[in-house]
Amino acid sequence: AQSGEVSPRDRVFQPLPMHHVFPWITATLTCLTLGATLVLPESTSGPHIAEAMKLARPTIVIGVPRLYEALLAGIRARLRSLWLSMRRRRATGGRFGPVLLAPVRRRAAPDLRMLISGGAHLPASVEEELEALGWDVRSGYGLAETSASITVPLGGKRLGSAGRAVDGCDIRI
């Protein structure tokens, strides 16, 4: 909340079961703390998630890797420009997805700017594809049902990294 990554103007879409720690802390408590809008689908089924995305036009999605893999599978079926954007990004380090793939993002989720993943490791390949589409992807680390994310990639994030420990957390290996 103190990072400035989420603001009261955001609409945070949380399609995960509320009895899990990750969505409860990452989405619900963040929205309550900042005054952002929390969007919940009628159920966790694909059609209800799609309907809520269309109606609420979220700016941020809180999800697990499986959700983002399903999102990519649907996009891949309709899109070839993604590969061009990924190749150019690898070659130059630039982000061409925001420009090349704007029509795809406008159709899928016009206001979406950030995807936050947790609950399991987000494969670097999934993160790379989502970033190639032009979305800002953040993947933190936390121990399943004992904590939400204790690491967050803020500032100089690296592909595949879960980031550094948040203030007040110490990590030992």
CSV table of N, CA and C in Angstrom, one decimal, residues 5-15 23 25-32 34-41 53 56-63 112-114 116:
chain,number,residue,atom,x,y,z
A,5,GLU,N,1.9,1.8,-5.8
A,5,GLU,CA,1.5,0.9,-6.9
A,5,GLU,C,0.0,0.8,-7.1
A,6,VAL,N,-0.7,0.9,-6.0
A,6,VAL,CA,-2.2,0.8,-6.0
A,6,VAL,C,-2.7,2.1,-5.4
A,7,SER,N,-3.8,2.7,-6.0
A,7,SER,CA,-4.4,3.9,-5.5
A,7,SER,C,-5.9,3.8,-5.3
A,8,PRO,N,-6.5,4.8,-4.7
A,8,PRO,CA,-7.9,4.7,-4.5
A,8,PRO,C,-8.7,4.7,-5.8
A,9,ARG,N,-8.1,5.1,-6.9
A,9,ARG,CA,-8.8,5.1,-8.2
A,9,ARG,C,-8.8,3.7,-8.8
A,10,ASP,N,-8.0,2.7,-8.3
A,10,ASP,CA,-8.0,1.4,-8.9
A,10,ASP,C,-9.2,0.6,-8.6
A,11,ARG,N,-9.5,-0.3,-9.6
A,11,ARG,CA,-10.6,-1.3,-9.5
A,11,ARG,C,-9.8,-2.7,-9.5
A,12,VAL,N,-9.8,-3.3,-8.3
A,12,VAL,CA,-9.0,-4.5,-8.1
A,12,VAL,C,-9.9,-5.7,-8.2
A,13,PHE,N,-9.7,-6.5,-9.3
A,13,PHE,CA,-10.5,-7.7,-9.5
A,13,PHE,C,-9.8,-8.9,-8.8
A,14,GLN,N,-10.6,-9.6,-8.0
A,14,GLN,CA,-10.2,-10.7,-7.2
A,14,GLN,C,-11.0,-11.9,-7.4
A,15,PRO,N,-10.7,-12.8,-8.3
A,15,PRO,CA,-11.5,-13.9,-8.7
A,15,PRO,C,-11.2,-15.2,-7.9
A,23,PRO,N,-5.4,-13.9,-1.5
A,23,PRO,CA,-6.3,-12.9,-2.0
A,23,PRO,C,-6.9,-12.0,-0.9
A,25,ILE,N,-5.5,-10.8,1.9
A,25,ILE,CA,-4.6,-9.7,2.2
A,25,ILE,C,-4.2,-8.9,1.0
A,26,THR,N,-3.9,-9.5,-0.1
A,26,THR,CA,-3.4,-8.7,-1.2
A,26,THR,C,-4.5,-7.9,-1.8
A,27,ALA,N,-5.7,-8.4,-1.9
A,27,ALA,CA,-6.8,-7.7,-2.6
A,27,ALA,C,-7.7,-7.0,-1.6
A,28,THR,N,-8.3,-7.8,-0.7
A,28,THR,CA,-9.3,-7.2,0.2
A,28,THR,C,-8.8,-6.2,1.2
A,29,LEU,N,-7.7,-6.5,1.9
A,29,LEU,CA,-7.2,-5.6,2.9
A,29,LEU,C,-6.6,-4.4,2.2
A,30,THR,N,-5.9,-4.6,1.1
A,30,THR,CA,-5.4,-3.4,0.4
A,30,THR,C,-6.4,-2.5,-0.1
A,31,CYS,N,-7.5,-3.0,-0.6
A,31,CYS,CA,-8.6,-2.1,-1.0
A,31,CYS,C,-9.3,-1.4,0.1
A,32,LEU,N,-9.5,-2.1,1.2
A,32,LEU,CA,-10.1,-1.5,2.4
A,32,LEU,C,-9.2,-0.4,3.0
A,34,LEU,N,-6.8,1.4,1.3
A,34,LEU,CA,-6.6,2.5,0.4
A,34,LEU,C,-7.9,3.1,-0.1
A,35,GLY,N,-9.0,2.4,0.0
A,35,GLY,CA,-10.3,2.9,-0.5
A,35,GLY,C,-10.5,2.6,-2.0
A,36,ALA,N,-9.7,1.6,-2.5
A,36,ALA,CA,-9.9,1.2,-3.9
A,36,ALA,C,-11.1,0.3,-4.0
A,37,THR,N,-11.6,0.2,-5.2
A,37,THR,CA,-12.8,-0.7,-5.4
A,37,THR,C,-12.4,-2.1,-5.5
A,38,LEU,N,-13.0,-3.0,-4.8
A,38,LEU,CA,-12.8,-4.4,-4.9
A,38,LEU,C,-13.9,-5.1,-5.7
A,39,VAL,N,-13.5,-5.8,-6.8
A,39,VAL,CA,-14.5,-6.4,-7.7
A,39,VAL,C,-14.4,-7.9,-7.5
A,40,LEU,N,-15.5,-8.5,-7.2
A,40,LEU,CA,-15.6,-10.0,-7.0
A,40,LEU,C,-16.6,-10.5,-8.0
A,41,PRO,N,-16.2,-11.6,-8.7
A,41,PRO,CA,-17.2,-12.2,-9.6
A,41,PRO,C,-18.2,-13.0,-8.9
A,53,MET,N,-15.1,-9.2,-15.5
A,53,MET,CA,-14.0,-8.5,-16.2
A,53,MET,C,-14.6,-7.5,-17.1
A,56,ALA,N,-16.8,-4.7,-14.9
A,56,ALA,CA,-16.1,-3.9,-14.0
A,56,ALA,C,-14.9,-3.1,-14.5
A,57,ARG,N,-14.4,-3.6,-15.6
A,57,ARG,CA,-13.2,-3.0,-16.3
A,57,ARG,C,-12.1,-2.8,-15.2
A,58,PRO,N,-11.5,-3.8,-14.6
A,58,PRO,CA,-10.5,-3.7,-13.6
A,58,PRO,C,-9.2,-3.1,-14.1
A,59,THR,N,-8.5,-2.4,-13.2
A,59,THR,CA,-7.2,-1.9,-13.5
A,59,THR,C,-6.1,-2.9,-13.0
A,60,ILE,N,-6.5,-3.7,-12.0
A,60,ILE,CA,-5.5,-4.7,-11.4
A,60,ILE,C,-6.3,-6.0,-11.2
A,61,VAL,N,-5.6,-7.1,-11.5
A,61,VAL,CA,-6.1,-8.4,-11.3
A,61,VAL,C,-5.2,-9.1,-10.3
A,62,ILE,N,-5.8,-9.7,-9.3
A,62,ILE,CA,-5.1,-10.6,-8.3
A,62,ILE,C,-5.4,-12.0,-8.7
A,63,GLY,N,-4.3,-12.8,-9.0
A,63,GLY,CA,-4.6,-14.1,-9.4
A,63,GLY,C,-3.5,-15.1,-9.1
A,112,LEU,N,-7.0,-2.6,-17.8
A,112,LEU,CA,-6.1,-3.4,-17.0
A,112,LEU,C,-4.7,-2.9,-17.2
A,113,ARG,N,-4.0,-2.7,-16.1
A,113,ARG,CA,-2.6,-2.2,-16.2
A,113,ARG,C,-1.6,-3.2,-15.5
A,114,MET,N,-2.1,-3.9,-14.5
A,114,MET,CA,-1.2,-4.7,-13.6
A,114,MET,C,-1.9,-6.0,-13.3
A,116,ILE,N,-1.2,-9.2,-10.7
A,116,ILE,CA,-0.4,-9.6,-9.5
A,116,ILE,C,-0.6,-11.1,-9.3
